[in-house]
Amino acid sequence: MWLFFGTWLIVLCHPLIGVSTCPASTSCTCTTVKAKTGDRPVIGKKVECTGKPGSVVTNLAAIKLDTLPADTLQLDLRNNAIRVIEKDAFSHLTQLQKLDLSKNEITQIEAGAFNGLQSLRKL
């Protein structure tokens, strides 16, 4: 019993093991990455939802952005067919530093689409 408790303690306290995951209903993958906020190193997630044959999305709702880990630092949405970026689309991803929307079919970006992205450094 003590071994079981000790194992869980290690898992929950280890800085590179996260409890957040990518949405199961998407083709996104999550990995742990290191980055900097000012001079401070931070650990968070890199989420890749890049379009691949059979998994290209046409709208952000299909990715379920609101279910992505709150500690997402990098979000890669390239090579999809996203057309509209809705208001507050990324608002809960306040730690997001890099957002890649390249190679999409964006025709409309609503006012306030990037609300909440105070840490964004690269778009």
GROMACS .gro file of N, CA, C and O in nm:
model
  492
    1MET      N    1   0.082  -0.119   0.000
    1MET     CA    2   0.000   0.000   0.000
    1MET      C    3   0.087   0.125   0.000
    1MET      O    4   0.059   0.220  -0.069
    2TRP      N    5   0.191   0.127   0.079
    2TRP     CA    6   0.282   0.242   0.084
    2TRP      C    7   0.349   0.266  -0.050
    2TRP      O    8   0.365   0.377  -0.093
    3LEU      N    9   0.384   0.156  -0.121
    3LEU     CA   10   0.445   0.167  -0.252
    3LEU      C   11   0.349   0.234  -0.349
    3LEU      O   12   0.387   0.320  -0.425
    4PHE      N   13   0.223   0.195  -0.343
    4PHE     CA   14   0.121   0.255  -0.430
    4PHE      C   15   0.112   0.405  -0.405
    4PHE      O   16   0.116   0.485  -0.496
    5PHE      N   17   0.102   0.444  -0.278
    5PHE     CA   18   0.094   0.585  -0.243
    5PHE      C   19   0.219   0.660  -0.289
    5PHE      O   20   0.211   0.767  -0.347
    6GLY      N   21   0.336   0.600  -0.264
    6GLY     CA   22   0.462   0.663  -0.304
    6GLY      C   23   0.471   0.684  -0.453
    6GLY      O   24   0.519   0.785  -0.501
    7THR      N   25   0.424   0.586  -0.531
    7THR     CA   26   0.425   0.598  -0.677
    7THR      C   27   0.338   0.714  -0.722
    7THR      O   28   0.378   0.794  -0.806
    8TRP      N   29   0.218   0.726  -0.666
    8TRP     CA   30   0.129   0.836  -0.704
    8TRP      C   31   0.186   0.971  -0.663
    8TRP      O   32   0.172   1.069  -0.732
    9LEU      N   33   0.252   0.974  -0.550
    9LEU     CA   34   0.313   1.098  -0.505
    9LEU      C   35   0.420   1.143  -0.605
    9LEU      O   36   0.426   1.260  -0.643
   10ILE      N   37   0.500   1.050  -0.654
   10ILE     CA   38   0.602   1.082  -0.754
   10ILE      C   39   0.537   1.130  -0.883
   10ILE      O   40   0.577   1.229  -0.941
   11VAL      N   41   0.433   1.061  -0.927
   11VAL     CA   42   0.365   1.099  -1.051
   11VAL      C   43   0.305   1.238  -1.041
   11VAL      O   44   0.319   1.320  -1.130
   12LEU      N   45   0.240   1.269  -0.930
   12LEU     CA   46   0.174   1.398  -0.916
   12LEU      C   47   0.271   1.513  -0.894
   12LEU      O   48   0.241   1.626  -0.924
   13CYS      N   49   0.389   1.485  -0.841
   13CYS     CA   50   0.484   1.591  -0.811
   13CYS      C   51   0.591   1.608  -0.916
   13CYS      O   52   0.663   1.706  -0.915
   14HIS      N   53   0.604   1.515  -1.008
   14HIS     CA   54   0.708   1.524  -1.109
   14HIS      C   55   0.676   1.638  -1.205
   14HIS      O   56   0.566   1.646  -1.260
   15PRO      N   57   0.770   1.733  -1.230
   15PRO     CA   58   0.739   1.851  -1.310
   15PRO      C   59   0.715   1.824  -1.458
   15PRO      O   60   0.657   1.906  -1.526
   16LEU      N   61   0.757   1.710  -1.511
   16LEU     CA   62   0.739   1.685  -1.653
   16LEU      C   63   0.621   1.593  -1.683
   16LEU      O   64   0.592   1.563  -1.797
   17ILE      N   65   0.551   1.550  -1.579
   17ILE     CA   66   0.435   1.465  -1.599
   17ILE      C   67   0.312   1.551  -1.577
   17ILE      O   68   0.289   1.600  -1.468
   18GLY      N   69   0.232   1.569  -1.680
   18GLY     CA   70   0.114   1.654  -1.669
   18GLY      C   71  -0.012   1.571  -1.657
   18GLY      O   72  -0.018   1.458  -1.702
   19VAL      N   73  -0.111   1.630  -1.595
   19VAL     CA   74  -0.240   1.562  -1.585
   19VAL      C   75  -0.334   1.611  -1.695
   19VAL      O   76  -0.439   1.554  -1.715
   20SER      N   77  -0.297   1.717  -1.764
   20SER     CA   78  -0.382   1.767  -1.871
   20SER      C   79  -0.354   1.689  -2.000
   20SER      O   80  -0.242   1.648  -2.026
   21THR      N   81  -0.456   1.670  -2.079
   21THR     CA   82  -0.442   1.593  -2.201
   21THR      C   83  -0.510   1.667  -2.315
   21THR      O   84  -0.586   1.761  -2.293
   22CYS      N   85  -0.485   1.620  -2.435
   22CYS     CA   86  -0.554   1.676  -2.550
   22CYS      C   87  -0.693   1.615  -2.560
   22CYS      O   88  -0.715   1.504  -2.512
   23PRO      N   89  -0.785   1.685  -2.622
   23PRO     CA   90  -0.920   1.630  -2.638
   23PRO      C   91  -0.915   1.497  -2.713
   23PRO      O   92  -0.851   1.486  -2.817
   24ALA      N   93  -0.982   1.398  -2.661
   24ALA     CA   94  -0.983   1.265  -2.722
   24ALA      C   95  -1.057   1.265  -2.856
   24ALA      O   96  -1.030   1.182  -2.942
   25SER      N   97  -1.148   1.359  -2.874
   25SER     CA   98  -1.230   1.361  -2.995
   25SER      C   99  -1.164   1.431  -3.113
   25SER      O  100  -1.225   1.451  -3.217
   26THR      N  101  -1.039   1.472  -3.096
   26THR     CA  102  -0.968   1.539  -3.205
   26THR      C  103  -0.843   1.460  -3.241
   26THR      O  104  -0.808   1.364  -3.174
   27SER      N  105  -0.778   1.504  -3.344
   27SER     CA  106  -0.653   1.439  -3.383
   27SER      C  107  -0.533   1.518  -3.330
   27SER      O  108  -0.424   1.509  -3.383
   28CYS      N  109  -0.552   1.593  -3.223
   28CYS     CA  110  -0.446   1.673  -3.164
   28CYS      C  111  -0.353   1.585  -3.081
   28CYS      O  112  -0.395   1.484  -3.026
   29THR      N  113  -0.229   1.629  -3.074
   29THR     CA  114  -0.133   1.564  -2.986
   29THR      C  115  -0.074   1.669  -2.893
   29THR      O  116  -0.057   1.784  -2.931
   30CYS      N  117  -0.044   1.627  -2.771
   30CYS     CA  118   0.014   1.717  -2.672
   30CYS      C  119   0.149   1.664  -2.627
   30CYS      O  120   0.164   1.544  -2.605
   31THR      N  121   0.243   1.755  -2.617
   31THR     CA  122   0.374   1.720  -2.561
   31THR      C  123   0.413   1.829  -2.462
   31THR      O  124   0.367   1.942  -2.471
   32THR      N  125   0.498   1.794  -2.368
   32THR     CA  126   0.546   1.890  -2.270
   32THR      C  127   0.666   1.964  -2.328
   32THR      O  128   0.753   1.903  -2.389
   33VAL      N  129   0.666   2.097  -2.313
   33VAL     CA  130   0.775   2.180  -2.365
   33VAL      C  131   0.820   2.278  -2.257
   33VAL      O  132   0.746   2.308  -2.165
   34LYS      N  133   0.941   2.327  -2.275
   34LYS     CA  134   0.995   2.432  -2.189
   34LYS      C  135   0.998   2.560  -2.270
   34LYS      O  136   1.028   2.558  -2.388
   35ALA      N  137   0.969   2.670  -2.205
   35ALA     CA  138   0.974   2.801  -2.270
   35ALA      C  139   1.016   2.903  -2.165
   35ALA      O  140   1.048   2.867  -2.052
   36LYS      N  141   1.014   3.028  -2.203
   36LYS     CA  142   1.048   3.136  -2.110
   36LYS      C  143   0.936   3.238  -2.107
   36LYS      O  144   0.877   3.270  -2.209
   37THR      N  145   0.911   3.289  -1.988
   37THR     CA  146   0.823   3.403  -1.970
   37THR      C  147   0.910   3.510  -1.907
   37THR      O  148   0.943   3.501  -1.789
   38GLY      N  149   0.952   3.605  -1.988
   38GLY     CA  150   1.052   3.701  -1.942
   38GLY      C  151   1.183   3.625  -1.922
   38GLY      O  152   1.232   3.561  -2.013
   39ASP      N  153   1.234   3.629  -1.802
   39ASP     CA  154   1.356   3.555  -1.770
   39ASP      C  155   1.326   3.424  -1.698
   39ASP      O  156   1.417   3.351  -1.663
   40ARG      N  157   1.198   3.398  -1.674
   40ARG     CA  158   1.158   3.278  -1.600
   40ARG      C  159   1.132   3.161  -1.693
   40ARG      O  160   1.056   3.172  -1.789
   41PRO      N  161   1.191   3.044  -1.665
   41PRO     CA  162   1.156   2.925  -1.743
   41PRO      C  163   1.020   2.872  -1.699
   41PRO      O  164   0.985   2.878  -1.581
   42VAL      N  165   0.940   2.827  -1.795
   42VAL     CA  166   0.810   2.768  -1.765
   42VAL      C  167   0.797   2.636  -1.840
   42VAL      O  168   0.858   2.616  -1.945
   43ILE      N  169   0.716   2.548  -1.786
   43ILE     CA  170   0.686   2.421  -1.851
   43ILE      C  171   0.539   2.420  -1.883
   43ILE      O  172   0.455   2.457  -1.800
   44GLY      N  173   0.506   2.381  -2.005
   44GLY     CA  174   0.367   2.377  -2.048
   44GLY      C  175   0.350   2.278  -2.160
   44GLY      O  176   0.433   2.188  -2.180
   45LYS      N  177   0.244   2.295  -2.237
   45LYS     CA  178   0.212   2.202  -2.344
   45LYS      C  179   0.228   2.264  -2.482
   45LYS      O  180   0.204   2.383  -2.502
   46LYS      N  181   0.271   2.181  -2.574
   46LYS     CA  182   0.265   2.214  -2.716
   46LYS      C  183   0.154   2.126  -2.772
   46LYS      O  184   0.157   2.004  -2.760
   47VAL      N  185   0.054   2.190  -2.830
   47VAL     CA  186  -0.060   2.118  -2.885
   47VAL      C  187  -0.055   2.130  -3.036
   47VAL      O  188  -0.050   2.240  -3.090
   48GLU      N  189  -0.053   2.016  -3.103
   48GLU     CA  190  -0.048   2.012  -3.249
   48GLU      C  191  -0.178   1.953  -3.302
   48GLU      O  192  -0.210   1.838  -3.274
   49CYS      N  193  -0.250   2.034  -3.378
   49CYS     CA  194  -0.374   1.992  -3.444
   49CYS      C  195  -0.358   2.021  -3.593
   49CYS      O  196  -0.440   2.087  -3.655
   50THR      N  197  -0.247   1.976  -3.647
   50THR     CA  198  -0.216   2.003  -3.787
   50THR      C  199  -0.300   1.913  -3.876
   50THR      O  200  -0.325   1.797  -3.842
   51GLY      N  201  -0.341   1.968  -3.987
   51GLY     CA  202  -0.423   1.893  -4.080
   51GLY      C  203  -0.344   1.783  -4.149
   51GLY      O  204  -0.234   1.804  -4.199
   52LYS      N  205  -0.403   1.667  -4.146
   52LYS     CA  206  -0.346   1.551  -4.215
   52LYS      C  207  -0.459   1.490  -4.297
   52LYS      O  208  -0.576   1.512  -4.267
   53PRO      N  209  -0.428   1.414  -4.399
   53PRO     CA  210  -0.536   1.354  -4.477
   53PRO      C  211  -0.637   1.282  -4.386
   53PRO      O  212  -0.599   1.202  -4.301
   54GLY      N  213  -0.762   1.320  -4.401
   54GLY     CA  214  -0.867   1.259  -4.321
   54GLY      C  215  -0.894   1.327  -4.189
   54GLY      O  216  -0.989   1.294  -4.120
   55SER      N  217  -0.812   1.425  -4.152
   55SER     CA  218  -0.833   1.492  -4.023
   55SER      C  219  -0.827   1.644  -4.033
   55SER      O  220  -0.803   1.712  -3.935
   56VAL      N  221  -0.848   1.699  -4.151
   56VAL     CA  222  -0.849   1.844  -4.171
   56VAL      C  223  -0.978   1.900  -4.113
   56VAL      O  224  -1.085   1.845  -4.135
   57VAL      N  225  -0.967   2.007  -4.035
   57VAL     CA  226  -1.086   2.069  -3.978
   57VAL      C  227  -1.116   2.200  -4.050
   57VAL      O  228  -1.026   2.268  -4.099
   58THR      N  229  -1.243   2.235  -4.055
   58THR     CA  230  -1.284   2.357  -4.123
   58THR      C  231  -1.325   2.466  -4.025
   58THR      O  232  -1.342   2.580  -4.065
   59ASN      N  233  -1.343   2.432  -3.898
   59ASN     CA  234  -1.376   2.534  -3.799
   59ASN      C  235  -1.313   2.499  -3.665
   59ASN      O  236  -1.284   2.383  -3.636
   60LEU      N  237  -1.294   2.600  -3.583
   60LEU     CA  238  -1.228   2.581  -3.455
   60LEU      C  239  -1.312   2.501  -3.356
   60LEU      O  240  -1.259   2.435  -3.268
   61ALA      N  241  -1.444   2.502  -3.374
   61ALA     CA  242  -1.531   2.425  -3.284
   61ALA      C  243  -1.499   2.276  -3.291
   61ALA      O  244  -1.510   2.204  -3.192
   62ALA      N  245  -1.455   2.228  -3.406
   62ALA     CA  246  -1.422   2.087  -3.422
   62ALA      C  247  -1.302   2.047  -3.336
   62ALA      O  248  -1.288   1.932  -3.296
   63ILE      N  249  -1.216   2.143  -3.305
   63ILE     CA  250  -1.098   2.115  -3.223
   63ILE      C  251  -1.131   2.122  -3.074
   63ILE      O  252  -1.060   2.068  -2.992
   64LYS      N  253  -1.240   2.185  -3.041
   64LYS     CA  254  -1.281   2.201  -2.901
   64LYS      C  255  -1.173   2.271  -2.821
   64LYS      O  256  -1.120   2.218  -2.724
   65LEU      N  257  -1.140   2.392  -2.863
   65LEU     CA  258  -1.034   2.468  -2.799
   65LEU      C  259  -1.054   2.485  -2.649
   65LEU      O  260  -0.958   2.488  -2.574
   66ASP      N  261  -1.179   2.493  -2.605
   66ASP     CA  262  -1.205   2.513  -2.463
   66ASP      C  263  -1.167   2.392  -2.378
   66ASP      O  264  -1.162   2.400  -2.256
   67THR      N  265  -1.136   2.279  -2.442
   67THR     CA  266  -1.094   2.160  -2.368
   67THR      C  267  -0.942   2.141  -2.370
   67THR      O  268  -0.892   2.047  -2.310
   68LEU      N  269  -0.871   2.230  -2.438
   68LEU     CA  270  -0.725   2.218  -2.442
   68LEU      C  271  -0.667   2.254  -2.306
   68LEU      O  272  -0.726   2.331  -2.230
   69PRO      N  273  -0.550   2.199  -2.273
   69PRO     CA  274  -0.489   2.229  -2.143
   69PRO      C  275  -0.468   2.378  -2.123
   69PRO      O  276  -0.425   2.448  -2.214
   70ALA      N  277  -0.498   2.426  -2.003
   70ALA     CA  278  -0.480   2.568  -1.972
   70ALA      C  279  -0.334   2.610  -1.977
   70ALA      O  280  -0.304   2.727  -1.997
   71ASP      N  281  -0.243   2.513  -1.963
   71ASP     CA  282  -0.100   2.545  -1.968
   71ASP      C  283  -0.041   2.532  -2.108
   71ASP      O  284   0.080   2.516  -2.124
   72THR      N  285  -0.125   2.543  -2.210
   72THR     CA  286  -0.078   2.537  -2.348
   72THR      C  287   0.006   2.660  -2.378
   72THR      O  288  -0.039   2.773  -2.364
   73LEU      N  289   0.131   2.637  -2.421
   73LEU     CA  290   0.223   2.745  -2.457
   73LEU      C  291   0.231   2.763  -2.607
   73LEU      O  292   0.253   2.874  -2.656
   74GLN      N  293   0.214   2.654  -2.682
   74GLN     CA  294   0.223   2.657  -2.828
   74GLN      C  295   0.103   2.582  -2.886
   74GLN      O  296   0.072   2.472  -2.841
   75LEU      N  297   0.039   2.643  -2.984
   75LEU     CA  298  -0.075   2.580  -3.050
   75LEU      C  299  -0.053   2.585  -3.201
   75LEU      O  300  -0.041   2.691  -3.259
   76ASP      N  301  -0.047   2.468  -3.261
   76ASP     CA  302  -0.019   2.454  -3.404
   76ASP      C  303  -0.145   2.406  -3.475
   76ASP      O  304  -0.188   2.293  -3.458
   77LEU      N  305  -0.207   2.495  -3.551
   77LEU     CA  306  -0.330   2.465  -3.625
   77LEU      C  307  -0.308   2.472  -3.776
   77LEU      O  308  -0.403   2.486  -3.853
   78ARG      N  309  -0.184   2.462  -3.821
   78ARG     CA  310  -0.155   2.479  -3.964
   78ARG      C  311  -0.208   2.361  -4.047
   78ARG      O  312  -0.236   2.255  -3.994
   79ASN      N  313  -0.218   2.387  -4.176
   79ASN     CA  314  -0.258   2.286  -4.275
   79ASN      C  315  -0.399   2.233  -4.254
   79ASN      O  316  -0.425   2.116  -4.278
   80ASN      N  317  -0.489   2.317  -4.208
   80ASN     CA  318  -0.629   2.280  -4.197
   80ASN      C  319  -0.707   2.361  -4.300
   80ASN      O  320  -0.647   2.414  -4.394
   81ALA      N  321  -0.835   2.369  -4.283
   81ALA     CA  322  -0.918   2.449  -4.374
   81ALA      C  323  -1.004   2.546  -4.294
   81ALA      O  324  -1.118   2.574  -4.330
   82ILE      N  325  -0.947   2.598  -4.186
   82ILE     CA  326  -1.020   2.690  -4.098
   82ILE      C  327  -1.050   2.818  -4.174
   82ILE      O  328  -0.962   2.876  -4.237
   83ARG      N  329  -1.176   2.861  -4.168
   83ARG     CA  330  -1.219   2.979  -4.244
   83ARG      C  331  -1.243   3.101  -4.155
   83ARG      O  332  -1.218   3.213  -4.196
   84VAL      N  333  -1.297   3.078  -4.034
   84VAL     CA  334  -1.335   3.188  -3.946
   84VAL      C  335  -1.268   3.172  -3.810
   84VAL      O  336  -1.266   3.062  -3.754
   85ILE      N  337  -1.214   3.281  -3.758
   85ILE     CA  338  -1.162   3.285  -3.622
   85ILE      C  339  -1.263   3.366  -3.541
   85ILE      O  340  -1.277   3.486  -3.561
   86GLU      N  341  -1.337   3.297  -3.454
   86GLU     CA  342  -1.445   3.361  -3.379
   86GLU      C  343  -1.393   3.444  -3.262
   86GLU      O  344  -1.282   3.423  -3.213
   87LYS      N  345  -1.477   3.536  -3.215
   87LYS     CA  346  -1.446   3.619  -3.099
   87LYS      C  347  -1.416   3.528  -2.980
   87LYS      O  348  -1.485   3.428  -2.959
   88ASP      N  349  -1.313   3.561  -2.904
   88ASP     CA  350  -1.272   3.489  -2.784
   88ASP      C  351  -1.235   3.343  -2.811
   88ASP      O  352  -1.239   3.260  -2.720
   89ALA      N  353  -1.195   3.310  -2.932
   89ALA     CA  354  -1.163   3.172  -2.968
   89ALA      C  355  -1.055   3.112  -2.879
   89ALA      O  356  -1.059   2.993  -2.849
   90PHE      N  357  -0.961   3.192  -2.838
   90PHE     CA  358  -0.847   3.142  -2.761
   90PHE      C  359  -0.840   3.204  -2.621
   90PHE      O  360  -0.737   3.194  -2.555
   91SER      N  361  -0.946   3.265  -2.574
   91SER     CA  362  -0.943   3.347  -2.453
   91SER      C  363  -0.901   3.273  -2.327
   91SER      O  364  -0.844   3.332  -2.236
   92HIS      N  365  -0.924   3.144  -2.318
   92HIS     CA  366  -0.885   3.070  -2.198
   92HIS      C  367  -0.739   3.024  -2.202
   92HIS      O  368  -0.687   2.975  -2.103
   93LEU      N  369  -0.673   3.043  -2.315
   93LEU     CA  370  -0.533   3.001  -2.331
   93LEU      C  371  -0.441   3.119  -2.298
   93LEU      O  372  -0.363   3.166  -2.381
   94THR      N  373  -0.450   3.166  -2.176
   94THR     CA  374  -0.380   3.289  -2.136
   94THR      C  375  -0.228   3.276  -2.133
   94THR      O  376  -0.159   3.376  -2.134
   95GLN      N  377  -0.177   3.154  -2.131
   95GLN     CA  378  -0.032   3.133  -2.131
   95GLN      C  379   0.023   3.111  -2.272
   95GLN      O  380   0.144   3.096  -2.289
   96LEU      N  381  -0.064   3.110  -2.372
   96LEU     CA  382  -0.022   3.081  -2.509
   96LEU      C  383   0.081   3.183  -2.557
   96LEU      O  384   0.059   3.303  -2.550
   97GLN      N  385   0.194   3.132  -2.607
   97GLN     CA  386   0.302   3.218  -2.656
   97GLN      C  387   0.316   3.211  -2.808
   97GLN      O  388   0.361   3.307  -2.869
   98LYS      N  389   0.279   3.099  -2.866
   98LYS     CA  390   0.297   3.083  -3.011
   98LYS      C  391   0.170   3.020  -3.069
   98LYS      O  392   0.123   2.918  -3.021
   99LEU      N  393   0.117   3.083  -3.174
   99LEU     CA  394  -0.003   3.034  -3.242
   99LEU      C  395   0.025   3.029  -3.391
   99LEU      O  396   0.057   3.130  -3.452
  100ASP      N  397   0.014   2.911  -3.450
  100ASP     CA  398   0.040   2.893  -3.593
  100ASP      C  399  -0.091   2.861  -3.664
  100ASP      O  400  -0.149   2.755  -3.645
  101LEU      N  401  -0.137   2.955  -3.745
  101LEU     CA  402  -0.259   2.939  -3.824
  101LEU      C  403  -0.228   2.935  -3.974
  101LEU      O  404  -0.317   2.951  -4.056
  102SER      N  405  -0.102   2.913  -4.008
  102SER     CA  406  -0.062   2.917  -4.149
  102SER      C  407  -0.127   2.803  -4.228
  102SER      O  408  -0.166   2.701  -4.174
  103LYS      N  409  -0.137   2.825  -4.357
  103LYS     CA  410  -0.191   2.728  -4.453
  103LYS      C  411  -0.332   2.684  -4.417
  103LYS      O  412  -0.365   2.566  -4.417
  104ASN      N  413  -0.416   2.784  -4.384
  104ASN     CA  414  -0.558   2.764  -4.364
  104ASN      C  415  -0.632   2.844  -4.470
  104ASN      O  416  -0.569   2.900  -4.560
  105GLU      N  417  -0.761   2.850  -4.462
  105GLU     CA  418  -0.842   2.924  -4.560
  105GLU      C  419  -0.917   3.037  -4.492
  105GLU      O  420  -1.035   3.059  -4.515
  106ILE      N  421  -0.848   3.111  -4.407
  106ILE     CA  422  -0.910   3.214  -4.324
  106ILE      C  423  -0.961   3.329  -4.411
  106ILE      O  424  -0.886   3.389  -4.487
  107THR      N  425  -1.091   3.355  -4.398
  107THR     CA  426  -1.154   3.464  -4.471
  107THR      C  427  -1.212   3.568  -4.377
  107THR      O  428  -1.244   3.679  -4.419
  108GLN      N  429  -1.228   3.532  -4.248
  108GLN     CA  430  -1.288   3.624  -4.153
  108GLN      C  431  -1.225   3.606  -4.015
  108GLN      O  432  -1.212   3.494  -3.966
  109ILE      N  433  -1.186   3.719  -3.956
  109ILE     CA  434  -1.137   3.721  -3.818
  109ILE      C  435  -1.227   3.818  -3.743
  109ILE      O  436  -1.227   3.938  -3.771
  110GLU      N  437  -1.308   3.764  -3.652
  110GLU     CA  438  -1.402   3.847  -3.578
  110GLU      C  439  -1.329   3.938  -3.481
  110GLU      O  440  -1.220   3.903  -3.430
  111ALA      N  441  -1.387   4.054  -3.453
  111ALA     CA  442  -1.331   4.146  -3.354
  111ALA      C  443  -1.320   4.072  -3.221
  111ALA      O  444  -1.412   4.002  -3.180
  112GLY      N  445  -1.208   4.084  -3.155
  112GLY     CA  446  -1.186   4.018  -3.026
  112GLY      C  447  -1.145   3.872  -3.037
  112GLY      O  448  -1.145   3.800  -2.938
  113ALA      N  449  -1.108   3.828  -3.156
  113ALA     CA  450  -1.070   3.688  -3.177
  113ALA      C  451  -0.950   3.648  -3.091
  113ALA      O  452  -0.939   3.533  -3.050
  114PHE      N  453  -0.863   3.742  -3.063
  114PHE     CA  454  -0.742   3.711  -2.989
  114PHE      C  455  -0.745   3.766  -2.846
  114PHE      O  456  -0.640   3.781  -2.783
  115ASN      N  457  -0.865   3.792  -2.794
  115ASN     CA  458  -0.880   3.837  -2.655
  115ASN      C  459  -0.816   3.736  -2.560
  115ASN      O  460  -0.826   3.615  -2.581
  116GLY      N  461  -0.750   3.787  -2.458
  116GLY     CA  462  -0.693   3.701  -2.355
  116GLY      C  463  -0.553   3.650  -2.382
  116GLY      O  464  -0.495   3.584  -2.298
  117LEU      N  465  -0.501   3.679  -2.499
  117LEU     CA  466  -0.369   3.626  -2.534
  117LEU      C  467  -0.259   3.725  -2.498
  117LEU      O  468  -0.178   3.766  -2.582
  118GLN      N  469  -0.250   3.760  -2.371
  118GLN     CA  470  -0.151   3.858  -2.326
  118GLN      C  471  -0.008   3.805  -2.331
  118GLN      O  472   0.086   3.884  -2.332
  119SER      N  473   0.010   3.673  -2.341
  119SER     CA  474   0.145   3.616  -2.347
  119SER      C  475   0.191   3.586  -2.489
  119SER      O  476   0.304   3.542  -2.511
  120LEU      N  477   0.103   3.608  -2.588
  120LEU     CA  478   0.134   3.573  -2.727
  120LEU      C  479   0.253   3.652  -2.778
  120LEU      O  480   0.257   3.775  -2.768
  121ARG      N  481   0.350   3.580  -2.832
  121ARG     CA  482   0.471   3.642  -2.888
  121ARG      C  483   0.482   3.621  -3.038
  121ARG      O  484   0.546   3.699  -3.107
  122LYS      N  485   0.425   3.512  -3.087
  122LYS     CA  486   0.439   3.481  -3.228
  122LYS      C  487   0.307   3.430  -3.283
  122LYS      O  488   0.247   3.337  -3.232
  123LEU      N  489   0.261   3.496  -3.391
  123LEU     CA  490   0.137   3.459  -3.458
  123LEU      C  491   0.171   3.424  -3.601
  123LEU      O  492   0.236   3.497  -3.670
   0.00000   0.00000   0.00000
